[in-house]
Structures are given as C-alpha cells and as structure tokens.
mmCIF file of C-alpha atoms in Angstrom:
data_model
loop_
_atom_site.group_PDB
_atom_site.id
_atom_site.type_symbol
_atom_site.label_atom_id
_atom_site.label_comp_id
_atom_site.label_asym_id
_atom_site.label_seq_id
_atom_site.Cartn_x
_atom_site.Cartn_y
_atom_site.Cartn_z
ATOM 1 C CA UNK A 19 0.000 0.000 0.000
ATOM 2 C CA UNK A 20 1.253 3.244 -0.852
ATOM 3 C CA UNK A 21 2.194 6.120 1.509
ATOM 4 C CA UNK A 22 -0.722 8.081 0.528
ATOM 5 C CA UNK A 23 -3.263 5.336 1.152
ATOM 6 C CA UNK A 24 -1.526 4.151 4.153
ATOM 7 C CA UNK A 25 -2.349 7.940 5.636
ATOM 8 C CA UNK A 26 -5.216 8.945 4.061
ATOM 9 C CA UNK A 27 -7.482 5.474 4.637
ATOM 10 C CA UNK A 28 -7.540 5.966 8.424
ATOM 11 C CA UNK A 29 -7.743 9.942 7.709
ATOM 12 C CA UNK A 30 -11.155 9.453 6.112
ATOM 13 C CA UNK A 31 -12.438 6.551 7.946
ATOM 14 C CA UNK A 32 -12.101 8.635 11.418
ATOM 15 C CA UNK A 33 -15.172 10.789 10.971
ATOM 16 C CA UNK A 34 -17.207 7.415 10.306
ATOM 17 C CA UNK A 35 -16.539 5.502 13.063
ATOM 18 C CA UNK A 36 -16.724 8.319 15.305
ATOM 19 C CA UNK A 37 -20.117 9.318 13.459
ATOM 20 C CA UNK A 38 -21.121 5.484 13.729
ATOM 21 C CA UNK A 39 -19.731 5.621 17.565
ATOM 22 C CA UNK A 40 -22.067 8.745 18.056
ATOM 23 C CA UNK A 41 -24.825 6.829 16.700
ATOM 24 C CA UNK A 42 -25.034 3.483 18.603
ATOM 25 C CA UNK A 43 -24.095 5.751 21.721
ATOM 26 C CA UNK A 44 -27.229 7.559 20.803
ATOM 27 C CA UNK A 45 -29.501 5.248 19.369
ATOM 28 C CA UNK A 46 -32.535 7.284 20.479
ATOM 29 C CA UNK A 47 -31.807 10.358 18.991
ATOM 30 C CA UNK A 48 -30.491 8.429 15.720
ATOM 31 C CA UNK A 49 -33.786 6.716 15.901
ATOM 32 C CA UNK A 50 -35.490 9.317 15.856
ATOM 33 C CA UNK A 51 -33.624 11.400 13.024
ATOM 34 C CA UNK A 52 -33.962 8.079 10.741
ATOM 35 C CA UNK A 53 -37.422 7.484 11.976
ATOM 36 C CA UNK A 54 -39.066 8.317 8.200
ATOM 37 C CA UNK A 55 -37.062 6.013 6.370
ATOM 38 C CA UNK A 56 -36.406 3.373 9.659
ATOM 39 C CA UNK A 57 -40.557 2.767 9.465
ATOM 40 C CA UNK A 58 -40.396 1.607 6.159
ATOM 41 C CA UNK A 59 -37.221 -0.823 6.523
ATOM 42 C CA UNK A 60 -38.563 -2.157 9.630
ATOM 43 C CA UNK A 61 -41.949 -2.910 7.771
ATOM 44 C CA UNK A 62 -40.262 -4.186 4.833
ATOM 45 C CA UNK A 63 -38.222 -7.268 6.918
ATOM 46 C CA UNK A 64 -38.870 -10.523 7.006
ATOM 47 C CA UNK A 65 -38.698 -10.245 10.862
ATOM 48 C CA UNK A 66 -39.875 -8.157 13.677
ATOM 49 C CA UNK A 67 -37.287 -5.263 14.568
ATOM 50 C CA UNK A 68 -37.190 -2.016 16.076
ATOM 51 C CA UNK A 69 -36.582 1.702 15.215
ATOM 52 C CA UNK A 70 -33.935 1.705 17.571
ATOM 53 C CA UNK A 71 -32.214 -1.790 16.616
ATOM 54 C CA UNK A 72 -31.844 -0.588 13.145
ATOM 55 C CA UNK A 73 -30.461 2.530 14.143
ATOM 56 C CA UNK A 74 -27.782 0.296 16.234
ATOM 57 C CA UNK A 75 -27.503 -1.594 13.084
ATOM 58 C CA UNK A 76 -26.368 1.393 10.932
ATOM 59 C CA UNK A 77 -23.887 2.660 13.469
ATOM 60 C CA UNK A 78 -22.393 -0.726 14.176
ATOM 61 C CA UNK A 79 -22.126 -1.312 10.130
ATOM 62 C CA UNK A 80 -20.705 2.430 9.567
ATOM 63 C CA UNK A 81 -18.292 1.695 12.821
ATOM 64 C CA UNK A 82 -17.374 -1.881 11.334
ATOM 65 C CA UNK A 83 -17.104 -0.564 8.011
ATOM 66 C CA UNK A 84 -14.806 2.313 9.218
ATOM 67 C CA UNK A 85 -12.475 0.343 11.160
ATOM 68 C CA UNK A 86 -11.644 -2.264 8.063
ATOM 69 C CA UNK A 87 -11.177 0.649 5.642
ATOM 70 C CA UNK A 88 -8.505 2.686 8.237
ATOM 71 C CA UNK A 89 -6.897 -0.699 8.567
ATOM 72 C CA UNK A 90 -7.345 -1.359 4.196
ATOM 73 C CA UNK A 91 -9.180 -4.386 4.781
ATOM 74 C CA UNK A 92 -11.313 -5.078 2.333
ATOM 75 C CA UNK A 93 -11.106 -1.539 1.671
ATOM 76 C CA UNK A 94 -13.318 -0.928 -1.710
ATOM 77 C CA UNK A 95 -16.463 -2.782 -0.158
ATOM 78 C CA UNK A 96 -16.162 -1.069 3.260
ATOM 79 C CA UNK A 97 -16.057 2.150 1.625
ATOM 80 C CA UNK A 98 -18.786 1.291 -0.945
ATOM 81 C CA UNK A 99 -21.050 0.563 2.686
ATOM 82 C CA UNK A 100 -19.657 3.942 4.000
ATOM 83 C CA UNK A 101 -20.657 5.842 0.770
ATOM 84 C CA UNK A 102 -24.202 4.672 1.063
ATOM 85 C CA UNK A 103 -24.205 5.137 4.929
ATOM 86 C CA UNK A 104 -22.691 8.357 4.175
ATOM 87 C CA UNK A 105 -25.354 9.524 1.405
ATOM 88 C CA UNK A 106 -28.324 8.377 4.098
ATOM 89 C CA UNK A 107 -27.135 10.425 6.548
ATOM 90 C CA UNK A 108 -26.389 13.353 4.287
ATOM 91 C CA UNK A 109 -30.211 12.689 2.960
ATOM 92 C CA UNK A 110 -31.599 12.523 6.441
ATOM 93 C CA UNK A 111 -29.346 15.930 8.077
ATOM 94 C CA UNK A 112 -30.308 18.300 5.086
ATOM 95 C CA UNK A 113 -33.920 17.071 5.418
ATOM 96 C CA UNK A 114 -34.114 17.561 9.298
ATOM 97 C CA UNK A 115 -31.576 20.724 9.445
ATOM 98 C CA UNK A 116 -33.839 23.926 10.848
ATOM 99 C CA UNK A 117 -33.589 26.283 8.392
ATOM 100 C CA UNK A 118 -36.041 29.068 10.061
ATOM 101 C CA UNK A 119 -33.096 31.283 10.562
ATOM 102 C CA UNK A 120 -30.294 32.562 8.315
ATOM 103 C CA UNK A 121 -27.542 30.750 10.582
ATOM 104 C CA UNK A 122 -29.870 27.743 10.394
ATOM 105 C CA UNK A 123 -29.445 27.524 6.476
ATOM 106 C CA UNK A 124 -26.425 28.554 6.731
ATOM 107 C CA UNK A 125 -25.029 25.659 9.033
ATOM 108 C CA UNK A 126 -27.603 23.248 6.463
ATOM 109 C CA UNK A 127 -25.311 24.144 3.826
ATOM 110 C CA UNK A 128 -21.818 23.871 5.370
ATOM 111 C CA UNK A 129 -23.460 20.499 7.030
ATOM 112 C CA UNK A 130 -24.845 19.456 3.517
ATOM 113 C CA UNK A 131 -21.417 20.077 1.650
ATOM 114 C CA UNK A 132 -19.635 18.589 4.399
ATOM 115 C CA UNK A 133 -21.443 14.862 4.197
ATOM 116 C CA UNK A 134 -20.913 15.558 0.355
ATOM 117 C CA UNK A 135 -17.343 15.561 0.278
ATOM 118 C CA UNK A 136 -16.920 13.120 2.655
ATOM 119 C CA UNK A 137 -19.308 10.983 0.648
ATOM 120 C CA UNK A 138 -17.175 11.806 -2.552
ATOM 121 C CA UNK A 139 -13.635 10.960 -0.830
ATOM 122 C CA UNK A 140 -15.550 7.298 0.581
ATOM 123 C CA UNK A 141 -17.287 6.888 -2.985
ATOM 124 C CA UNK A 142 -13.674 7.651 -4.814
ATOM 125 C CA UNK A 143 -12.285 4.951 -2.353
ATOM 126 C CA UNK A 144 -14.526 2.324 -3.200
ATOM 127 C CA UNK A 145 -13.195 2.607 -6.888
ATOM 128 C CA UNK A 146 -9.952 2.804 -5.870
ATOM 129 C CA UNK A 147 -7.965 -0.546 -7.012
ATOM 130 C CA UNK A 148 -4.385 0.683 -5.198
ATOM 131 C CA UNK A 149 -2.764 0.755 -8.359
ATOM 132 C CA UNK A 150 -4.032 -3.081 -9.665
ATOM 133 C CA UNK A 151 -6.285 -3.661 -12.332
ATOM 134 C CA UNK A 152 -10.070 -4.114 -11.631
ATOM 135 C CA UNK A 153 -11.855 -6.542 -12.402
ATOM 136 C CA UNK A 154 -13.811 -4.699 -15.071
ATOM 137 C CA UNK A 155 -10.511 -3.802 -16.686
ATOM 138 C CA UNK A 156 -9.397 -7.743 -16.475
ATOM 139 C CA UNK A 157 -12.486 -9.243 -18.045
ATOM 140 C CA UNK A 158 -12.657 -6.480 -20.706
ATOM 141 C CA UNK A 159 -8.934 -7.333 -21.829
ATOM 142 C CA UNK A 160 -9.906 -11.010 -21.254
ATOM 143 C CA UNK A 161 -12.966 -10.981 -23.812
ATOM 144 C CA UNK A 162 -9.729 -8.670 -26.079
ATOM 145 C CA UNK A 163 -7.987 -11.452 -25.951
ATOM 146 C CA UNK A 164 -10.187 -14.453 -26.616
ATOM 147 C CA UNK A 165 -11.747 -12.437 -29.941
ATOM 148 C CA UNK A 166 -8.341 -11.724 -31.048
ATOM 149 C CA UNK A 167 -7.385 -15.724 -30.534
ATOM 150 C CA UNK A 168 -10.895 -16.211 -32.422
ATOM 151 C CA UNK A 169 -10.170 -14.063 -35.185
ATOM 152 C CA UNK A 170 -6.472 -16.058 -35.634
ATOM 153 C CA UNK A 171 -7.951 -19.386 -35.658
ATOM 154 C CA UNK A 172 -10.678 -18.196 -38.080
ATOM 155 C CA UNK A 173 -8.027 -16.652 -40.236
ATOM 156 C CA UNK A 174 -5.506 -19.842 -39.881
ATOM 157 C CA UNK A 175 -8.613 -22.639 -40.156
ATOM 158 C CA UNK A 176 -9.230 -20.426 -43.694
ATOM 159 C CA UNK A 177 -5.709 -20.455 -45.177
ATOM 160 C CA UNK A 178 -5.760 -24.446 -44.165
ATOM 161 C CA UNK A 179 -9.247 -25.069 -45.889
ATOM 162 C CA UNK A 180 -8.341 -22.952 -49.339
ATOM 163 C CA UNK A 181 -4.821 -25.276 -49.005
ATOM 164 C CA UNK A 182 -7.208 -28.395 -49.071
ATOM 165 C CA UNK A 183 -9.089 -27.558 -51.327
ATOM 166 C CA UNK A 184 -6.458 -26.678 -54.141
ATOM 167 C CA UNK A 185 -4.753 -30.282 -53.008
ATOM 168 C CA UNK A 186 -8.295 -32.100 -53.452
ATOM 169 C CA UNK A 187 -8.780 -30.014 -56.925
ATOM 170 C CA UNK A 188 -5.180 -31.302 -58.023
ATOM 171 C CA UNK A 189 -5.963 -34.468 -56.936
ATOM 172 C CA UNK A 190 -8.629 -34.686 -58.980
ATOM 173 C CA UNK A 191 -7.106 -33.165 -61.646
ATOM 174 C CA UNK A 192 -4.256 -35.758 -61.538
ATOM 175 C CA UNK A 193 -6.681 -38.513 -61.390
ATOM 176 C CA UNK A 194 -8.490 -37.247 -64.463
ATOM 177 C CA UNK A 195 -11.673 -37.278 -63.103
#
C-alpha cells in the first residue's frame, strides 16, 4: 500500500466511526432522526425489529465498516457501505436541518457540503484498485484477448481449408476425373 493510502485510509475513515460511535451511543436520537425512512425498513423485513435496533444496526455497520477501511481491509467494499451510509445520513441531516433562521441555512449548507465531500472521498475509495487492475478492466482485456485468438484461428482454419481444397482439386485433376 502506498504512503498516501496508508495515511489517508484511516484519515477518512475517522469521521465514520466516530459518526457510527455517536450513533449506537445515541440510538434514540439516531432513531429518531432516521425514523421516516427506519418505518419503512422495519416494515419491509422478514422479521420483527425495532426503530432503535436498526439505528444500532447502521452505526455498528458504519463503525465496522470504518475500522476495516482505516486498517485497508477489504477496503473498496467497506467504503462502498460507508458511501451509502454516508449519502443516508447526508439525505436525512439536510432534510431535518432547521432552516427558520439565516444561521440555520447557513449551518444546512456547510453540514450538507460537508457529508458531500466526505461521501465523494468514501465513494472515490470504493473505486480505488491501489494501483491493480479491476476486475472490469481484467475481463474487458480477457474478452480482447479471446476475440483476437478467435479471429487467428478463423483466419488460420481459412488459409488451411483454401490449401485443401487446391490439393483435393489437383488431386482430382491428376486422377483425371
């Protein structure tokens, strides 16, 4: 891992887990923040569950999720979860922020373009390959590869029929037939 990564991983993934921290600390008031879109999930599980387990759920996954990206373990999925946690929260803070006053909005925006950045830096990390190919990249130059080894043999089985068929012809020729 590069010097840059090896700094900047546990740079970024700070302000999740102590954002996920805050949030199983506080499962309440994250309960309550979340409760719009925590209704629906609970009502759309297979099982019974609670506002307020859910809410430990998401600070648990963004705390989990923070810890193996600082550490660059399986670093593009844990910040592909931290991107969406990221984007939920920044959904749920602009729609909650009290904008009544002009320090209100104000604070809404800084807050707003705050969770967007971080969500950028998380959602830039979860593309990130550290300098290896993807796997997009390898099956693209895979599929290259097998249609230019299709287009040989194509090319090569063509030359050898046209050969056979001038040495039947001749053959036959030869044989007056």
């Amino acid at each position: 891992m590069s010097f840059v990564r090896t700094l900047a991983r546990p740079m970024l993934a700070s302000s999740f887990v102590l954002a996920g921290l805050d949030k199983l600390k506080n499962a309440d008031d994250t309960a309550q923040q979340l409760s719009p879109l925590l209704q629906k999930a609970a009502a759309s599980l297979p099982f019974q569950a609670d506002e307020k387990m859910l809410a430990r759920v998401i600070g648990g996954t963004q705390v989990g999720a923070g810890v193996l990206f600082g550490l660059g373990k399986f670093s593009r999925l844990s910040a592909t979860v931290l991107t969406v946690i990221s984007l939920l929260n920044t959904f749920v803070e602009w729609r909650s922020a009290d904008i009544s006053t002009k320090a209100g909005r104000e604070a809404r925006r800084n807050q707003l373009l705050k969770n967007v950045s971080l969500s950028g830096g998380a959602l830039l990390a979860s593309v990130d390959t550290a300098g290896k190919p993807g796997l997009a990249w390898r099956a693209e130059h895979i599929a290259a590869d097998a249609r230019k080894t299709a287009a040989e043999a194509r090319k090569t089985t063509g030359k050898k029929l046209h050969e056979a068929d001038k040495a039947v012809r001749r053959a036959v020729h030869a044989t007056g037939a």
